[in-house]
Coordinates of C-alpha atoms and ligand atoms in Angstrom, one line a residue:
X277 CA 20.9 4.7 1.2
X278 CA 18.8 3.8 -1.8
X279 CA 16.8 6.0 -3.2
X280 CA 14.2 6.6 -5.9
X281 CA 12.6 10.3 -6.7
X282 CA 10.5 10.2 -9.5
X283 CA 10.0 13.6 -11.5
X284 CA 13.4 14.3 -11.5
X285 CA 13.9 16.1 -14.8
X286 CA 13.1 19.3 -13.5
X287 CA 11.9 21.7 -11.0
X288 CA 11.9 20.3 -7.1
X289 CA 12.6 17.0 -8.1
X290 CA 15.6 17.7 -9.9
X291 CA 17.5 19.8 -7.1
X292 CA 16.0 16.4 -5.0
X293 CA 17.8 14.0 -7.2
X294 CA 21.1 16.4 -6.7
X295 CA 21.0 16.7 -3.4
X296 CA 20.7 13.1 -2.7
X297 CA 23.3 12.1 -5.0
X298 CA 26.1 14.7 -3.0
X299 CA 25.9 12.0 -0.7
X300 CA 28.5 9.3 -2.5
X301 CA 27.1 6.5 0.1
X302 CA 23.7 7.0 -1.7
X303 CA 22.6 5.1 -5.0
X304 CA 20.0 7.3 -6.4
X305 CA 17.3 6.7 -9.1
X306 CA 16.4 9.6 -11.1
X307 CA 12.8 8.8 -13.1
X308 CA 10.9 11.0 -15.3
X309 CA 10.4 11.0 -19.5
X310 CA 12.9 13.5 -20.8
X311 CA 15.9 11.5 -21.4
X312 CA 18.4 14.7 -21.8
X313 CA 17.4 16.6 -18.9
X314 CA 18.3 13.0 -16.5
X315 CA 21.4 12.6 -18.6
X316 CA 22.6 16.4 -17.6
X317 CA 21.6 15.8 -14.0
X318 CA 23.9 12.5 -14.4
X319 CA 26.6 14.4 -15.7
X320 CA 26.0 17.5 -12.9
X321 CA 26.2 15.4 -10.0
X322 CA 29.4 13.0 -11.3
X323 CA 31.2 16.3 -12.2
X324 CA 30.7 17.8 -9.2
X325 CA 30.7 15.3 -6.7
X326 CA 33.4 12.5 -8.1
X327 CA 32.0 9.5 -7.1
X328 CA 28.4 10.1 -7.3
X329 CA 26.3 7.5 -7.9
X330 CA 23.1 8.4 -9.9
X331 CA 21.4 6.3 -12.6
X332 CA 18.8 7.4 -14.6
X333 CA 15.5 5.7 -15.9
X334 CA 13.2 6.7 -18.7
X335 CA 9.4 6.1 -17.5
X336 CA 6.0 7.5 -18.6
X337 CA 3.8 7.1 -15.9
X338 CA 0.8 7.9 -18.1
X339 CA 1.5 4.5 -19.9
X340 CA -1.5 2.5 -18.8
X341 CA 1.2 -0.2 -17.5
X342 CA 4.7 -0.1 -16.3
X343 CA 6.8 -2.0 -18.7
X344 CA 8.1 -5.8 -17.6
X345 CA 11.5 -3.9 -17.9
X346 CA 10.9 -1.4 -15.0
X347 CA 11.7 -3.6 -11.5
X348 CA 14.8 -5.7 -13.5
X349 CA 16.6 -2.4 -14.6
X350 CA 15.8 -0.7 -11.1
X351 CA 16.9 -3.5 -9.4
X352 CA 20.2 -3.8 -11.0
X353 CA 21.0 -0.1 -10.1
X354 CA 20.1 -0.4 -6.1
X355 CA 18.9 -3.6 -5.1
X356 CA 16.6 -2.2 -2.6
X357 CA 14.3 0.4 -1.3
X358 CA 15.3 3.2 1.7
X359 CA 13.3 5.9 0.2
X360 CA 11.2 6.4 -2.4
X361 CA 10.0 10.3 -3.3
X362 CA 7.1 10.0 -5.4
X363 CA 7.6 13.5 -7.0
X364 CA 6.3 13.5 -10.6
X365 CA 3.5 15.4 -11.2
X366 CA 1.6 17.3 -13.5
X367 CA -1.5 19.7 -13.5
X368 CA -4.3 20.8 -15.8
X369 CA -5.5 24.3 -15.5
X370 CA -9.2 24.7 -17.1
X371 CA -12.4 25.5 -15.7
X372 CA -14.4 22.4 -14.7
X373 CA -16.8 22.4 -17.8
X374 CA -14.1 22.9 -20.2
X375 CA -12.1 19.8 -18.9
X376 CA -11.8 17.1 -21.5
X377 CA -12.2 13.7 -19.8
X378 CA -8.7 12.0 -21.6
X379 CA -7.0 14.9 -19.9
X380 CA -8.1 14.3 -16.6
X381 CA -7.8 10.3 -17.0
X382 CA -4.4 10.7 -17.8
X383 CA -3.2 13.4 -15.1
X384 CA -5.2 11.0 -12.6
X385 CA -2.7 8.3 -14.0
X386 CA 0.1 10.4 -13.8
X387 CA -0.7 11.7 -9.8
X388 CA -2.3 8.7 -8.5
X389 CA -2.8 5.7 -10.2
X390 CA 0.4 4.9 -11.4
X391 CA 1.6 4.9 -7.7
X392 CA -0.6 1.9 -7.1
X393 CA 1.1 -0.3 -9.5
X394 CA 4.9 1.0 -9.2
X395 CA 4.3 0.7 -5.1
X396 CA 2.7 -2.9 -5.9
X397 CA 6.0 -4.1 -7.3
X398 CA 8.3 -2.7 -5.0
X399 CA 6.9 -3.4 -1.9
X400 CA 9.1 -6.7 -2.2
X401 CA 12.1 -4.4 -1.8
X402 CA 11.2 -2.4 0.8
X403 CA 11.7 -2.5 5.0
X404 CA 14.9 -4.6 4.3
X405 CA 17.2 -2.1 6.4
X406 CA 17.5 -0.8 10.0
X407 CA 15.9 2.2 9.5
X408 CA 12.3 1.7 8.3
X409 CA 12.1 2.6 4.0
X410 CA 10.2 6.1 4.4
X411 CA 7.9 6.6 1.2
X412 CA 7.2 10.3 0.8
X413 CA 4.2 11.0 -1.6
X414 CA 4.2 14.7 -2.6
X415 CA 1.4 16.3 -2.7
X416 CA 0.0 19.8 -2.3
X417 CA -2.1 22.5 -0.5
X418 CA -4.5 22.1 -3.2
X419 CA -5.4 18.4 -2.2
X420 CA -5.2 19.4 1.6
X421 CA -8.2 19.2 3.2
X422 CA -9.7 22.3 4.2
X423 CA -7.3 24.6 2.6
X424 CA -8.2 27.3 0.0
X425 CA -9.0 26.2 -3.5
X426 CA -8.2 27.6 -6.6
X427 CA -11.0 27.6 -9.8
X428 CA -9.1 25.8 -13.0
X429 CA -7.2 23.3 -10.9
X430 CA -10.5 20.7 -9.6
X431 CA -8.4 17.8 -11.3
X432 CA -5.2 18.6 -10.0
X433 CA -5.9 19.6 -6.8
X434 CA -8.8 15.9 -6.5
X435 CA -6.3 13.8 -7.5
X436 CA -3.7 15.3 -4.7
X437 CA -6.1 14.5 -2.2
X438 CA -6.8 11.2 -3.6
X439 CA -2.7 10.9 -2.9
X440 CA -3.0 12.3 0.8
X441 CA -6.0 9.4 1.5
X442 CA -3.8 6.6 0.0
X443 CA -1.1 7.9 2.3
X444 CA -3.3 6.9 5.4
X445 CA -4.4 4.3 4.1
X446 CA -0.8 2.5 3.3
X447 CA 0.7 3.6 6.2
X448 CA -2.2 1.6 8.0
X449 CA -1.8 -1.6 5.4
X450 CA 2.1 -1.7 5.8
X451 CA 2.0 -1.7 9.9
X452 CA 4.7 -4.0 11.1
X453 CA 6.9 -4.2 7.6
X454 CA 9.5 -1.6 8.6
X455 CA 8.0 0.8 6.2
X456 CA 6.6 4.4 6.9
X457 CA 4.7 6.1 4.6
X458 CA 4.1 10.0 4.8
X459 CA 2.5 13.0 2.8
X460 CA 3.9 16.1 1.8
X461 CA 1.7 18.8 1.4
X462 CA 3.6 21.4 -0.6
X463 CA 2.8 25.3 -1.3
X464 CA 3.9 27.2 -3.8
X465 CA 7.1 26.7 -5.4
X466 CA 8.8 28.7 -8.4
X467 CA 8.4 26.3 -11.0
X468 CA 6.9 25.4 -14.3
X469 CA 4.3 24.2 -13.1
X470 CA 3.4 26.8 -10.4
X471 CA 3.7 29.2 -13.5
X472 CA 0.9 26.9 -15.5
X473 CA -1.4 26.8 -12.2
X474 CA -0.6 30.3 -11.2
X475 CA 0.3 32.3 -14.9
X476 CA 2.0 35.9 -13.7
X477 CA 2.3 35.5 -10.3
X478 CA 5.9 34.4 -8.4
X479 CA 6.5 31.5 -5.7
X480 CA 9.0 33.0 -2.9
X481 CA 10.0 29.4 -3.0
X482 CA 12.7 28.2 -4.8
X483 CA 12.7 24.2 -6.0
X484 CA 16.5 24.0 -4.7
X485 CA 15.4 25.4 -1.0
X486 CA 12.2 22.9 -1.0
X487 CA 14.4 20.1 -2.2
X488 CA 16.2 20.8 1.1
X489 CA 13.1 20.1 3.3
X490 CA 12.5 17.1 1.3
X491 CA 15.4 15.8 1.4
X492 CA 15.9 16.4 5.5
X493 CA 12.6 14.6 6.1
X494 CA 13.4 11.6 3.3
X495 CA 16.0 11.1 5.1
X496 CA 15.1 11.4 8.7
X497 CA 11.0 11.9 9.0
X498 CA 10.7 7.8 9.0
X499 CA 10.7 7.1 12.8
X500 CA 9.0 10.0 14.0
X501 CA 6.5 10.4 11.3
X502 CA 3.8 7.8 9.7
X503 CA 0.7 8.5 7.6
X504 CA 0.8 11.7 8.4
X505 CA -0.7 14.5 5.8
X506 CA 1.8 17.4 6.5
X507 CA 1.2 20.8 5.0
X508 CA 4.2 22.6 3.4
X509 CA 3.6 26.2 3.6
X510 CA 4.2 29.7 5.0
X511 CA 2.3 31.3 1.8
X512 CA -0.8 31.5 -0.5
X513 CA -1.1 29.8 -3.0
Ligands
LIG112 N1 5.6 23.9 -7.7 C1 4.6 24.1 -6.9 O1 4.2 25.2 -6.5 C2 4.0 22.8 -6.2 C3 3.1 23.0 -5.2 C4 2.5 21.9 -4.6 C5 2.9 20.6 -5.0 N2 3.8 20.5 -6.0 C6 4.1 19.1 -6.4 O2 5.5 18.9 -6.4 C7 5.9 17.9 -7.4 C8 7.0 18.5 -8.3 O3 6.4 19.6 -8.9 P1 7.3 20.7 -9.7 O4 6.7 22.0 -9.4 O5 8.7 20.5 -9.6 O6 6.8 20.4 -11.2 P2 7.5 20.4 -12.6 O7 8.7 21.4 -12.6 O8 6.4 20.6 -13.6 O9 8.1 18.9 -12.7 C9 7.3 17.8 -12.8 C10 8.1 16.6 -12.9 O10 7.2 15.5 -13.1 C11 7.6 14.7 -14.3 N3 6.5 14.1 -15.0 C12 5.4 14.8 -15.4 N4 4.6 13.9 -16.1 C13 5.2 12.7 -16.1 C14 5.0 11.4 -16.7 N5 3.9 11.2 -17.5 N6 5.8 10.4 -16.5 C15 6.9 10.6 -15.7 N7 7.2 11.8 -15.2 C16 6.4 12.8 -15.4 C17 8.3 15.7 -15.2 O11 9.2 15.1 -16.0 P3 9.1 14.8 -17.6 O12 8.2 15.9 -18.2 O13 10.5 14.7 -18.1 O14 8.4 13.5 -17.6 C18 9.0 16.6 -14.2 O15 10.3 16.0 -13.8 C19 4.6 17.6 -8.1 O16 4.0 16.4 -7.7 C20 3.7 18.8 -7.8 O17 2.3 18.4 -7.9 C21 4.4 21.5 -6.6

């Protein structure tokens, strides 16, 4: 399969990115900034599973625009779409009042908006195989509607809902293009930024035993699941 899991220098999305690339029949595209931490998950997965094929990409999805290089060097590494994990993420924890409005423009960009345009341009790559493409847009208790809320994390927790909507709503939109689209609504998970969100307490969690979920559902969720809104969680947070 070919496979894309954004956020993928660390926490869930890393263990993701290793777990897909065990699979030496998978081409997988590992996105996030930090150019070290893909490289060691590059060298991790070709020095434990010979044959691996895994190709990093540097992108900051707070840049207001995906650079014209983006599709081209995506492109070259797997030619199409099976899955893509839109995994990155990140969170701002401040009371409302004390939220300063570049901060919550940019996590917006980073947890939503960005997915508008980097979905725009791949669309053309997606629904090519068998098996419909599944998209899997990660989101979390906090943007679930109806769950409990936590004071600090309005931004965050808005702009995971705003994710759980567009879910619907594509999964409506791409009807009869071989393409599923789903929403994973995750609880807490020991990472860093569970520790920003939630400073002192522990996630039961670990990011390697939730990669396993996701990866299972990537992989399989796409015919019996579509713009569904699934909640993650046997814990609060
Ligand atoms: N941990 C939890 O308890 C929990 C609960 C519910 C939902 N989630 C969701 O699960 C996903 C993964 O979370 P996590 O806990 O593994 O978080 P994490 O450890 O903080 O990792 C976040 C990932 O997103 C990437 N990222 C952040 N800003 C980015 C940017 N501007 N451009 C590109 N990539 C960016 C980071 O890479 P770089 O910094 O290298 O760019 C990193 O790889 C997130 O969407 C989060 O909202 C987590």
């Amino acid at each position: 399969m070919n496979i894309i899991v954004t956020g993928a220098s660390r926490g869930i999305g890393y263990e993701l990115g290793r777990l897909f690339a065990t699979d030496i029949n998978n081409k997988v595209v590992v996105i996030a900034r930090n150019r070290l931490k893909l490289e060691q998950l590059r060298r991790e997965c070709v020095s434990q599973y010979p044959g691996a094929k895994i190709f990093p990409l540097v992108l900051d999805l707070a840049e207001e625009r995906l650079p014209a290089s983006f599709i081209p060097q995506l492109m070259a590494c797997i030619g199409s779409v099976d899955v893509l994990v839109n995994n990155a993420g990140t969170l701002v924890n401040k009371p409302f009042e004390e939220l300063e409005q570049q901060e919550v423009e940019s996590l917006f960009r980073v947890n939503i908006l960005s997915l508008f345009e980097m979905m725009r341009l791949l669309i053309p790559y997606m629904g090519k195989g068998e098996r419909p493409t599944h998209i899997v847009n990660i989101s979390s208790m906090g943007g679930f509607q109806g769950s409990r809320k936590y004071a600090g994390l309005s931004a965050y927790s808005a702009s995971k809902a705003a994710l759980a909507c567009l879910t619907e709503c594509l999964a409506e939109e791409f009807a009869g293009r071989n393409i599923s689209v789903n929403c994973l609504c995750l609880g807490a998970v020991q990472t860093e930024m569970f520790t920003q969100a939630f400073p002192g307490e522990r996630a039961l969690m670990t990011p390697l035993k939730m990669a396993h979920f996701v990866r299972d559902f990537s992989m399989n969720g796409a015919g019996f699941y579509n713009g569904k809104i699934i909640p993650v969680s046997a814990t609060l947070p």
